[in-house]
Each structure stands twice: as structure tokens, then as C-alpha cells.
Coordinates of C-alpha atoms in Angstrom, one line a residue:
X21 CA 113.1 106.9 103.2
X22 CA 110.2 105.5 105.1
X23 CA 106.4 104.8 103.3
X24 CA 103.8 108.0 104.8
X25 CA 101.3 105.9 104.7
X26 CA 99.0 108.9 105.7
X27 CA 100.1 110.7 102.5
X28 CA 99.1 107.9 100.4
X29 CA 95.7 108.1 101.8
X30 CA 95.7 111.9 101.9
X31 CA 96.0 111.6 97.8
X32 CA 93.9 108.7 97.5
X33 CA 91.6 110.9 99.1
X34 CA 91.3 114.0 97.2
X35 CA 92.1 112.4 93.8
X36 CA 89.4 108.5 94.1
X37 CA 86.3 110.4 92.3
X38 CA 88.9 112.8 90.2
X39 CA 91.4 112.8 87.7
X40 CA 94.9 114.3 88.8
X41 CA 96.0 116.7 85.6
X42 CA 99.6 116.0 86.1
X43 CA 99.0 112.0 84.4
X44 CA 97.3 110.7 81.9
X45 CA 93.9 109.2 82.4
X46 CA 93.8 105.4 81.1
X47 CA 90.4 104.5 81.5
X48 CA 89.6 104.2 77.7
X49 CA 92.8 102.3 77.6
X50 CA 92.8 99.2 79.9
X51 CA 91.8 101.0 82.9
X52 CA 93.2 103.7 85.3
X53 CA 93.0 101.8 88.8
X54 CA 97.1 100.5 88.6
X55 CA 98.1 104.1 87.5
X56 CA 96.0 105.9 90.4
X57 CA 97.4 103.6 93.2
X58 CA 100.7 104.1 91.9
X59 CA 100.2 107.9 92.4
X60 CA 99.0 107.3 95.5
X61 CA 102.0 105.2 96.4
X62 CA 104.2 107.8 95.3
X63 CA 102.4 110.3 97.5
X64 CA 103.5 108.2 100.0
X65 CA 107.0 107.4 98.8
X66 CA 107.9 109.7 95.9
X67 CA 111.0 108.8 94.8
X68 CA 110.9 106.8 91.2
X69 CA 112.9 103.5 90.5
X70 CA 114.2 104.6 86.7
X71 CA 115.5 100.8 86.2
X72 CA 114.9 98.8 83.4
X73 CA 112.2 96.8 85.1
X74 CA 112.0 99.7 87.8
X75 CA 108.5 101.7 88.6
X76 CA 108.4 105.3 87.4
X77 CA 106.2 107.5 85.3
X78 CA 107.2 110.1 83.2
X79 CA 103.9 110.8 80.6
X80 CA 101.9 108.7 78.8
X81 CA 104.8 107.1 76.5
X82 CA 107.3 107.3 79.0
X83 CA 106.2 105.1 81.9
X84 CA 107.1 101.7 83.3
X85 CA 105.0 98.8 83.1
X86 CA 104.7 98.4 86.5
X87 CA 103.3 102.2 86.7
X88 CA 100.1 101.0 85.1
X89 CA 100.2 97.3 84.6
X90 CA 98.5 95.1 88.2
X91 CA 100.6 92.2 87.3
X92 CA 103.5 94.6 86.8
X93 CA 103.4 96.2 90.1
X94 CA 103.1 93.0 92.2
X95 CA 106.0 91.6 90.7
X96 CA 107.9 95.3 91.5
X97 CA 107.0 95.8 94.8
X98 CA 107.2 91.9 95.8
X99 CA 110.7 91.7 94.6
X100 CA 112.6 95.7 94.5
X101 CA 115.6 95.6 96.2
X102 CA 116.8 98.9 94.9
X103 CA 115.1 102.5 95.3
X104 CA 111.3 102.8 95.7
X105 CA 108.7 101.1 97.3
X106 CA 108.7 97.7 98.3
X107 CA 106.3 95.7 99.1
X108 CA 105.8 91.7 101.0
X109 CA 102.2 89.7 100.8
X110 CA 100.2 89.4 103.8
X111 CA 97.4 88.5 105.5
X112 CA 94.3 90.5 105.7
X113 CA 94.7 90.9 109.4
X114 CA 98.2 92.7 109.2
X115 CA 96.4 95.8 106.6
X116 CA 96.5 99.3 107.5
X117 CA 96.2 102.4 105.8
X118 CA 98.0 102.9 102.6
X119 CA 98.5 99.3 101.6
X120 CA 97.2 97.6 98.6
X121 CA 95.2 94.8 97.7
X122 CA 94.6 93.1 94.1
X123 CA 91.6 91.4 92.8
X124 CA 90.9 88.8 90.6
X125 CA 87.8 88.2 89.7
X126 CA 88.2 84.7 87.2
X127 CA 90.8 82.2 86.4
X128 CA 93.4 83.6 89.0
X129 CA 94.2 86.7 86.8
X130 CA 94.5 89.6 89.0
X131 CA 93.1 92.7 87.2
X132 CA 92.1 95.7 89.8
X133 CA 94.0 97.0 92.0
X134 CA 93.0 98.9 95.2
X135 CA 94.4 101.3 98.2
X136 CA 93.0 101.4 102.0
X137 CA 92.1 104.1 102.9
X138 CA 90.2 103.2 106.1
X139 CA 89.5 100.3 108.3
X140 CA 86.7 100.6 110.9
X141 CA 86.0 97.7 113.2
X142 CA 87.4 95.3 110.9
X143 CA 85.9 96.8 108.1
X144 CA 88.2 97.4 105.3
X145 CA 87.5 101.1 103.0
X146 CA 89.1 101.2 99.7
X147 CA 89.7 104.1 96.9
X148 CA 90.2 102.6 93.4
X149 CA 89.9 104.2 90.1
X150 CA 88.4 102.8 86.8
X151 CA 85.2 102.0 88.8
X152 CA 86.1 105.6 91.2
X153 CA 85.6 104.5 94.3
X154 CA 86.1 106.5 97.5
X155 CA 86.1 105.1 101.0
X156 CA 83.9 101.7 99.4
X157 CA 83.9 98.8 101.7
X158 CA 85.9 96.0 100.4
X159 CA 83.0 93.7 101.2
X160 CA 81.2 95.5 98.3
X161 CA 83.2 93.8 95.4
X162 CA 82.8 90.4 94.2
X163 CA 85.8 88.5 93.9
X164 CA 87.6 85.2 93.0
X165 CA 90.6 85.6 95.3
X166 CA 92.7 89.2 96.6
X167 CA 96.1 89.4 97.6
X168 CA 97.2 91.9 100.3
X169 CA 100.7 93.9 99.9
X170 CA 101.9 95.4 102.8
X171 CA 104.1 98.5 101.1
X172 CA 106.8 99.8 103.3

């Protein structure tokens, strides 16, 4: 199975300034950005990993850590060898649509995660959730350091 990158964005989209019914809504609970790109990830790749340190969401209680958690699905993407989404670092010159970049904004903690869902003569459109966020230049945020993960 190959990454639609274009369905990624497609849900990205329609869901960056909404809540999607069908999963729980953690912003009173750590934040909702992780949770919202893995939905949009899934858009683009929807089949789950179910493994114990796999990347899946069921409900609320049922869910990986990885699902919701920024650290959680770095470390799945960057190292899955098995079903679902992978993912590699790269430079900021190798993003396109549907890839994902983390923030960290102090101490080297990263704590946002992002989707683009444009880039337009070099300039690089995101939809996040937690602060919703639809089409927002990247060059808006403020930041420590970002890591780029090319998901394929």
C-alpha cells in the first residue's frame, strides 16, 4: 500500500478548523494536534498497526500511544518495519504535501505536531489542531528546532 498523500491533505482539509465525530477530541486533555495528524495520516494510509508498540486508534481508552502522543509517533513512524506508515527524517527541502513536521518550542522537547498541506514558492502551509490551523504558513510559529518526516 502506497501513502495518498493527496488524501491526507484532502482530510486535513475539511477536518483543520473542525472536530471529526468519529474520535475523541483531546484538547482539554493534553492537546488534539498528534491525534488530528494521525487521522489525517490514516486518510492517507488507513490501515492500523494493532502491535504492542504499533499505531492504531480504537476510542478514547483504546488507542496507542503513538495515536496521540508527538514523541510516540516519531519513534513509530521513524522505526515501523511492519504494517502502517513509515516514516524517515529529512530536510526541509525534500517536504511535500502530506508530510509532517514537529515542533519544539524549549529544551529540545518536541510537543506539536503539524501536516502540509501546501507549499507555494517555498512557502510551507500547515493544518494543525489544538491551536486549529488551516493552510497557516509555517513561518508563523515560533520555534526552538522542527523535525521533518517524510511519511511514505
Amino acid at each position: 500500500m502506497r501513502y495518498n498523500r493527496q488524501n491526507a491533505v484532502n482530510y486535513a482539509q475539511k477536518w483543520a478548523l473542525s472536530r471529526n465525530p468519529a474520535y475523541y477530541n483531546y484538547d482539554y486533555i493534553g492537546g488534539d494536534c498528534t491525534n488530528f495528524i494521525s487521522q489525517c495520516i490514516y486518510a492517507g494510509y488507513p490501515e492500523m498497526n494493532y502491535s504492542e508498540y504499533g499505531w492504531y486508534y480504537i476510542n478514547a481508552n483504546a488507542k496507542s500511544p503513538s495515536w496521540t502522543g508527538v514523541k510516540y509517533l516519531y519513534e513509530f513512524l521513524i522505526s515501523n518495519e511492519e504494517v502502517g506508515p513509515r516514516g524517515r527524517v529529512i530536510d526541509k527541502g525534500g517536504l511535500e504535501i502530506g508530510d509532517i513536521i514537529q515542533l519544539s518550542f524549549g529544551s529540545g522537547i518536541f510537543g506539536h505536531t503539524l501536516i502540509v498541506s501546501k507549499i507555494e514558492n517555498e512557502n510551507i502551509l500547515i493544518c494543525a489542531h489544538t491551536v486549529d490551523s488551516r493552510n497557516r504558513p509555517l513561518n508563523t510559529y515560533s520555534f526552538e528546532e522542527a523535525r521533518y518526516i517524510k511519511v511514505y
